[in-house]
Amino acid sequence: TLPNNSDEEVKVMVPPLNFAMVAPGVYRSGHPNRKNFPFLKKLKLKSIMCLSSDEFNEELSQFVKDQNIQIFHYKIDGNKEPFIEIEQKEISNALVKVLDIRNHPVLIHCNKGKHRIGCLVGCLRKLQKWSLTSIFHEYRRFAVTKVLADQEFIEIFSEHVPYNPDFKPDWL
Amino acid sequence: TLPNNSDEEVKVMVPPLNFAMVAPGVYRSGHPNRKNFPFLKKLKLKSIMCLSSDEFNEELSQFVKDQNIQIFHYKIDGNKEPFIEIEQKEISNALVKVLDIRNHPVLIHCNKGKHRIGCLVGCLRKLQKWSLTSIFHEYRRFAVTKVLADQEFIEIFSEHVPYNPDFKPDWL
């Protein structure tokens, strides 16, 4: 009973876990795997940014090679009370890549698309000057369980983000 | 302690309740009000679609007039067990407007940005051939409380959507 609205063969598209758009040219998700590849092709990605201390998945490596997609891999561990804290400088480095339209469309992902990506997006919203209330509301839509360390990280984030103004997206 | 990353005066931007991007050119939210206007200006909207049986809010009317934004008002009541059911035809009519890039960027909103918009977006995801699992996962991120009537609506939605292929977005 699927509507016949396309000339292409009807098949189910499976977006990666917690997939969503952040802003024009920027998508977020959990770790993409093989069943998400047809969906990812549709996005015509120029780059994928991975926030994870794990080694890069072989299946995904082959896919990005075939699709000529650039990879940015930042080996970041998530905030975890009381001992592990993300470095502001690391998030700033990652944001410089996200805020460069030459890398768009970019998919930013961590393992589950909740905490590390939630942190990065929260800091991005600060640069867009969103209210903290709306930033945390968005963060929690994906995180569900409360991770106060991340919300504190976003709130105190004040690292300078030296993006190139010539290539910044116009939604900033 | 906000980073000084912009030439503009620093002020807080307040997105409407449950604001998010659906796809390039399409935003979703709850009912926008005055405190959201600076944020909305940034989106450079061409149109706003309102799914609500309420009369159009005067403040918002003035804003859209000033900004030269086109309004689509569909007086739809949300699914409510056991007596109120959204008509498939109404959602199809609304989708034809959403799937016309001449109306982009478009903000689609209902009162809380949860149920009626969640329904519309779920049906849109069907046209994009997303798996039902990922459609419902997205729906619930916004709705939190379970509204099974909406999920059933999305699942059985099979109305033909007669959008114009010449002006369809390339993410479809």
Short mmCIF file of C-alpha atoms in Angstrom, two decimals:
data_model
loop_
_atom_site.label_atom_id
_atom_site.label_comp_id
_atom_site.label_asym_id
_atom_site.label_seq_id
_atom_site.Cartn_x
_atom_site.Cartn_y
_atom_site.Cartn_z
CA THR A 1 0.00 0.00 0.00
CA LEU A 2 2.95 2.38 -0.45
CA PRO A 3 1.97 5.35 -2.62
CA ASN A 4 3.44 5.11 -6.06
CA ASN A 5 5.01 8.53 -6.03
CA SER A 6 8.38 7.78 -7.55
CA ASP A 7 9.74 6.35 -10.76
CA GLU A 8 12.43 4.49 -8.84
CA GLU A 9 11.94 0.99 -7.56
CA VAL A 10 10.17 1.07 -4.19
CA LYS A 11 12.53 0.02 -1.40
CA VAL A 12 12.73 0.88 2.26
CA MET A 13 15.24 3.54 3.21
CA VAL A 14 16.76 3.09 6.65
CA PRO A 15 18.29 6.24 8.14
CA PRO A 16 21.03 5.77 10.75
CA LEU A 17 19.99 5.70 14.42
CA ASN A 18 18.87 9.11 15.69
CA PHE A 19 19.24 10.69 12.25
CA ALA A 20 18.18 14.33 11.97
CA MET A 21 19.05 17.59 10.24
CA VAL A 22 20.89 20.17 12.31
CA ALA A 23 20.90 22.99 9.77
CA PRO A 24 21.14 23.30 6.00
CA GLY A 25 24.14 21.20 4.98
CA VAL A 26 24.58 19.50 8.38
CA TYR A 27 23.12 16.13 9.45
CA ARG A 28 23.55 14.23 12.73
CA SER A 29 23.19 10.55 13.63
CA GLY A 30 24.54 7.50 15.41
CA HIS A 31 27.09 5.23 13.74
CA PRO A 32 25.98 4.45 10.17
CA ASN A 33 26.17 0.85 9.03
CA ARG A 34 25.57 -1.16 5.87
CA LYS A 35 21.77 -1.02 5.95
CA ASN A 36 21.97 2.79 5.94
CA PHE A 37 24.12 3.09 2.79
CA PRO A 38 21.25 3.54 0.26
CA PHE A 39 19.85 6.27 2.52
CA LEU A 40 23.25 7.96 2.86
CA LYS A 41 23.75 7.96 -0.91
CA LYS A 42 20.62 10.10 -1.22
CA LEU A 43 22.24 12.78 0.96
CA LYS A 44 25.13 13.26 -1.51
CA LEU A 45 27.51 13.79 1.42
CA LYS A 46 30.80 15.58 0.88
CA SER A 47 32.15 14.62 4.29
CA ILE A 48 31.48 12.53 7.38
CA MET A 49 32.71 13.53 10.82
CA CYS A 50 33.11 10.76 13.36
CA LEU A 51 33.45 11.51 17.09
CA SER A 52 34.56 8.21 18.54
CA SER A 53 37.67 6.74 20.06
CA ASP A 54 37.02 3.50 18.16
CA GLU A 55 38.92 2.63 15.02
CA PHE A 56 37.13 3.35 11.80
CA ASN A 57 34.69 0.63 10.75
CA GLU A 58 35.89 -1.24 7.64
CA GLU A 59 32.51 -1.45 5.91
CA LEU A 60 32.02 2.29 6.31
CA SER A 61 35.61 2.94 5.16
CA GLN A 62 34.90 1.15 1.91
CA PHE A 63 31.63 3.04 1.42
CA VAL A 64 33.18 6.48 1.91
CA LYS A 65 36.01 5.53 -0.46
CA ASP A 66 33.53 4.43 -3.14
CA GLN A 67 31.47 7.59 -2.68
CA ASN A 68 34.50 9.89 -2.57
CA ILE A 69 33.49 11.25 0.83
CA GLN A 70 36.04 13.00 3.05
CA ILE A 71 36.44 11.71 6.62
CA PHE A 72 37.13 13.76 9.74
CA HIS A 73 37.83 11.48 12.67
CA TYR A 74 38.07 13.06 16.13
CA LYS A 75 38.89 10.52 18.83
CA ILE A 76 36.76 12.08 21.54
CA ASP A 77 35.38 10.26 24.59
CA GLY A 78 32.04 11.53 25.90
CA ASN A 79 31.65 13.48 29.14
CA LYS A 80 31.34 10.99 31.97
CA GLU A 81 31.08 12.11 35.56
CA PRO A 82 33.28 12.51 37.45
CA PHE A 83 36.52 11.82 35.57
CA ILE A 84 36.19 12.20 31.82
CA GLU A 85 35.63 15.63 30.37
CA ILE A 86 35.61 16.62 26.74
CA GLU A 87 38.21 19.27 25.96
CA GLN A 88 36.67 22.53 24.72
CA LYS A 89 39.53 22.76 22.22
CA GLU A 90 38.52 19.45 20.62
CA ILE A 91 34.94 20.60 20.09
CA SER A 92 36.20 23.89 18.71
CA ASN A 93 38.41 22.03 16.19
CA ALA A 94 35.48 19.90 15.10
CA LEU A 95 33.18 22.95 14.79
CA VAL A 96 35.64 24.67 12.44
CA LYS A 97 35.12 21.79 9.99
CA VAL A 98 31.32 21.81 10.46
CA LEU A 99 31.20 25.58 9.89
CA ASP A 100 32.94 25.38 6.51
CA ILE A 101 30.48 25.09 3.64
CA ARG A 102 33.21 23.49 1.51
CA ASN A 103 32.63 20.38 3.65
CA HIS A 104 28.82 20.44 3.21
CA PRO A 105 26.73 18.40 3.21
CA VAL A 106 28.39 16.85 6.25
CA LEU A 107 27.10 14.03 8.47
CA ILE A 108 28.35 14.27 12.05
CA HIS A 109 28.02 11.11 14.09
CA CYS A 110 29.13 9.37 17.26
CA ASN A 111 28.13 5.86 18.31
CA LYS A 112 24.52 6.43 19.33
CA GLY A 113 23.95 9.98 18.09
CA LYS A 114 23.06 11.13 21.59
CA HIS A 115 25.79 12.48 23.80
CA ARG A 116 28.95 13.46 21.96
CA ILE A 117 26.99 14.73 18.95
CA GLY A 118 24.51 16.34 21.35
CA CYS A 119 27.41 18.21 22.91
CA LEU A 120 28.79 19.35 19.59
CA VAL A 121 25.36 20.48 18.35
CA GLY A 122 24.69 22.28 21.65
CA CYS A 123 27.91 24.27 21.26
CA LEU A 124 26.99 25.00 17.65
CA ARG A 125 23.62 26.36 18.86
CA LYS A 126 25.50 28.67 21.23
CA LEU A 127 27.32 30.15 18.23
CA GLN A 128 23.89 30.59 16.65
CA LYS A 129 22.89 32.32 19.91
CA TRP A 130 19.99 30.00 20.73
CA SER A 131 18.61 30.32 24.25
CA LEU A 132 19.93 27.70 26.70
CA THR A 133 16.38 26.47 27.25
CA SER A 134 15.93 25.63 23.57
CA ILE A 135 19.45 24.16 23.34
CA PHE A 136 18.81 21.80 26.25
CA HIS A 137 15.35 20.92 24.94
CA GLU A 138 16.92 19.79 21.67
CA TYR A 139 19.74 17.97 23.49
CA ARG A 140 17.27 16.02 25.59
CA ARG A 141 15.10 15.05 22.62
CA PHE A 142 17.98 12.80 21.57
CA ALA A 143 19.58 11.94 24.91
CA VAL A 144 16.40 11.12 26.87
CA THR A 145 18.41 10.10 29.95
CA LYS A 146 19.76 13.22 31.57
CA VAL A 147 23.48 13.75 31.25
CA LEU A 148 24.08 16.85 33.26
CA ALA A 149 27.82 16.91 32.53
CA ASP A 150 27.02 17.52 28.86
CA GLN A 151 24.58 20.31 29.61
CA GLU A 152 27.18 21.92 31.85
CA PHE A 153 29.76 21.53 29.12
CA ILE A 154 27.50 23.30 26.63
CA GLU A 155 26.68 26.05 29.12
CA ILE A 156 30.31 26.89 29.90
CA PHE A 157 31.62 26.37 26.36
CA SER A 158 33.47 29.57 25.51
CA GLU A 159 36.36 28.38 23.35
CA HIS A 160 37.03 30.61 20.36
CA VAL A 161 36.02 28.84 17.14
CA PRO A 162 38.34 30.14 14.42
CA TYR A 163 36.16 29.32 11.41
CA ASN A 164 36.87 31.00 8.10
CA PRO A 165 34.27 33.78 7.56
CA ASP A 166 34.63 33.43 3.78
CA PHE A 167 33.19 29.93 3.93
CA LYS A 168 30.79 30.10 6.86
CA PRO A 169 27.19 28.93 6.29
CA ASP A 170 24.66 31.76 6.13
CA TRP A 171 22.60 30.23 8.96
CA LEU A 172 25.29 31.19 11.43
CA THR B 1 31.10 34.38 28.39
CA LEU B 2 29.49 33.95 24.95
CA PRO B 3 32.15 33.49 22.28
CA ASN B 4 32.61 36.60 20.19
CA ASN B 5 32.18 34.90 16.88
CA SER B 6 29.96 37.39 15.12
CA ASP B 7 30.02 41.03 14.11
CA GLU B 8 26.38 41.40 15.03
CA GLU B 9 25.23 42.47 18.44
CA VAL B 10 25.00 39.44 20.72
CA LYS B 11 21.38 38.64 21.56
CA VAL B 12 19.59 35.46 22.44
CA MET B 13 17.71 33.75 19.64
CA VAL B 14 14.62 31.86 20.74
CA PRO B 15 13.42 29.19 18.30
CA PRO B 16 9.73 28.24 18.44
CA LEU B 17 8.75 25.29 20.63
CA ASN B 18 9.93 21.95 19.21
CA PHE B 19 11.73 23.63 16.33
CA ALA B 20 13.70 21.32 14.04
CA MET B 21 14.65 20.82 10.41
CA VAL B 22 12.76 18.17 8.49
CA ALA B 23 14.76 18.31 5.25
CA PRO B 24 16.53 20.99 3.23
CA GLY B 25 14.01 23.82 2.85
CA VAL B 26 11.52 22.43 5.41
CA TYR B 27 11.32 23.35 9.11
CA ARG B 28 8.83 22.20 11.76
CA SER B 29 7.74 23.70 15.09
CA GLY B 30 4.97 24.60 17.48
CA HIS B 31 3.09 27.91 17.15
CA PRO B 32 5.58 30.76 16.70
CA ASN B 33 5.06 33.88 18.77
CA ARG B 34 6.62 37.30 19.15
CA LYS B 35 9.74 36.20 20.97
CA ASN B 36 10.58 33.90 18.05
CA PHE B 37 10.45 36.61 15.36
CA PRO B 38 14.20 37.47 15.32
CA PHE B 39 14.93 33.77 14.98
CA LEU B 40 12.38 33.33 12.19
CA LYS B 41 13.84 36.27 10.26
CA LYS B 42 17.15 34.39 10.07
CA LEU B 43 15.41 31.52 8.25
CA LYS B 44 14.36 33.81 5.37
CA LEU B 45 11.08 31.92 5.08
CA LYS B 46 9.07 32.04 1.88
CA SER B 47 6.03 30.43 3.44
CA ILE B 48 4.50 29.24 6.69
CA MET B 49 2.04 26.38 6.87
CA CYS B 50 -0.27 26.29 9.86
CA LEU B 51 -2.23 23.16 10.79
CA SER B 52 -4.72 24.41 13.33
CA SER B 53 -8.43 24.97 13.56
CA ASP B 54 -7.78 28.23 15.44
CA GLU B 55 -8.02 31.58 13.75
CA PHE B 56 -4.73 33.06 12.66
CA ASN B 57 -2.90 34.89 15.42
CA GLU B 58 -2.82 38.67 14.83
CA GLU B 59 0.79 39.22 15.91
CA LEU B 60 1.96 36.49 13.56
CA SER B 61 -0.28 37.86 10.77
CA GLN B 62 1.46 41.22 11.01
CA PHE B 63 4.90 39.58 11.01
CA VAL B 64 4.25 37.48 7.91
CA LYS B 65 2.85 40.55 6.15
CA ASP B 66 5.95 42.58 6.99
CA GLN B 67 8.24 39.78 5.88
CA ASN B 68 6.27 39.05 2.73
CA ILE B 69 5.76 35.42 3.73
CA GLN B 70 2.99 33.35 2.15
CA ILE B 71 0.56 31.58 4.49
CA PHE B 72 -1.03 28.18 4.02
CA HIS B 73 -3.67 27.58 6.65
CA TYR B 74 -5.17 24.10 6.92
CA LYS B 75 -7.85 23.86 9.58
CA ILE B 76 -7.04 20.35 10.70
CA ASP B 77 -7.87 18.86 14.09
CA GLY B 78 -5.45 16.25 15.39
CA ASN B 79 -6.22 12.54 15.60
CA LYS B 80 -8.02 11.89 18.85
CA GLU B 81 -9.30 8.47 19.76
CA PRO B 82 -11.96 7.39 19.21
CA PHE B 83 -13.88 10.01 17.23
CA ILE B 84 -11.63 12.49 15.45
CA GLU B 85 -9.58 11.31 12.54
CA ILE B 86 -7.49 13.39 10.21
CA GLU B 87 -8.59 12.99 6.58
CA GLN B 88 -5.87 11.51 4.38
CA LYS B 89 -6.92 13.96 1.68
CA GLU B 90 -6.14 16.94 3.92
CA ILE B 91 -2.62 15.70 4.63
CA SER B 92 -2.13 15.02 0.93
CA ASN B 93 -3.18 18.59 0.09
CA ALA B 94 -0.75 19.98 2.65
CA LEU B 95 2.08 17.74 1.38
CA VAL B 96 1.66 19.05 -2.15
CA LYS B 97 2.58 22.53 -0.84
CA VAL B 98 5.47 21.19 1.25
CA LEU B 99 6.84 19.27 -1.75
CA ASP B 100 7.02 22.34 -3.98
CA ILE B 101 10.43 24.04 -3.81
CA ARG B 102 8.82 27.29 -4.93
CA ASN B 103 7.43 27.49 -1.38
CA HIS B 104 10.81 26.81 0.28
CA PRO B 105 12.03 27.53 2.85
CA VAL B 106 8.74 26.63 4.54
CA LEU B 107 7.97 26.40 8.25
CA ILE B 108 5.22 23.89 9.05
CA HIS B 109 3.66 24.23 12.46
CA CYS B 110 0.72 23.24 14.61
CA ASN B 111 0.13 24.37 18.18
CA LYS B 112 2.75 22.33 20.02
CA GLY B 113 4.76 20.94 17.12
CA LYS B 114 4.05 17.41 18.26
CA HIS B 115 1.02 15.61 16.89
CA ARG B 116 -0.42 17.18 13.76
CA ILE B 117 3.02 18.13 12.45
CA GLY B 118 4.30 14.74 13.55
CA CYS B 119 1.60 13.16 11.41
CA LEU B 120 2.41 15.28 8.39
CA VAL B 121 6.15 14.62 8.72
CA GLY B 122 5.53 10.89 9.19
CA CYS B 123 3.55 10.78 5.93
CA LEU B 124 6.32 12.77 4.23
CA ARG B 125 8.84 10.18 5.45
CA LYS B 126 6.70 7.48 3.84
CA LEU B 127 7.05 9.27 0.51
CA GLN B 128 10.81 9.28 1.18
CA LYS B 129 10.45 5.53 1.84
CA TRP B 130 11.85 5.62 5.37
CA SER B 131 11.32 2.43 7.38
CA LEU B 132 8.33 2.58 9.77
CA THR B 133 10.69 2.01 12.70
CA SER B 134 12.67 5.17 11.92
CA ILE B 135 9.49 7.14 11.15
CA PHE B 136 7.98 6.27 14.53
CA HIS B 137 11.27 6.89 16.33
CA GLU B 138 11.30 10.43 14.92
CA TYR B 139 7.60 10.91 15.68
CA ARG B 140 8.11 9.94 19.31
CA ARG B 141 11.13 12.20 19.78
CA PHE B 142 8.68 15.08 19.53
CA ALA B 143 5.49 13.55 20.87
CA VAL B 144 6.91 11.79 23.96
CA THR B 145 3.44 10.69 25.09
CA LYS B 146 2.32 7.92 22.82
CA VAL B 147 -0.47 8.78 20.42
CA LEU B 148 -1.16 5.49 18.71
CA ALA B 149 -3.86 6.95 16.47
CA ASP B 150 -1.20 9.09 14.77
CA GLN B 151 1.15 6.17 14.25
CA GLU B 152 -1.71 4.18 12.78
CA PHE B 153 -2.58 7.12 10.54
CA ILE B 154 0.98 7.27 9.24
CA GLU B 155 1.12 3.52 8.72
CA ILE B 156 -2.06 3.36 6.64
CA PHE B 157 -1.51 6.63 4.79
CA SER B 158 -1.79 5.75 1.11
CA GLU B 159 -3.40 8.83 -0.43
CA HIS B 160 -1.91 9.85 -3.74
CA VAL B 161 0.07 13.09 -3.36
CA PRO B 162 -0.16 14.90 -6.70
CA TYR B 163 2.93 17.10 -6.33
CA ASN B 164 4.43 18.69 -9.42
CA PRO B 165 7.56 16.72 -10.43
CA ASP B 166 9.06 19.84 -12.02
CA PHE B 167 9.27 21.52 -8.64
CA LYS B 168 9.85 18.63 -6.27
CA PRO B 169 12.80 18.85 -3.87
CA ASP B 170 15.71 16.59 -4.78
CA TRP B 171 15.61 14.89 -1.36
CA LEU B 172 12.41 13.13 -2.31
#
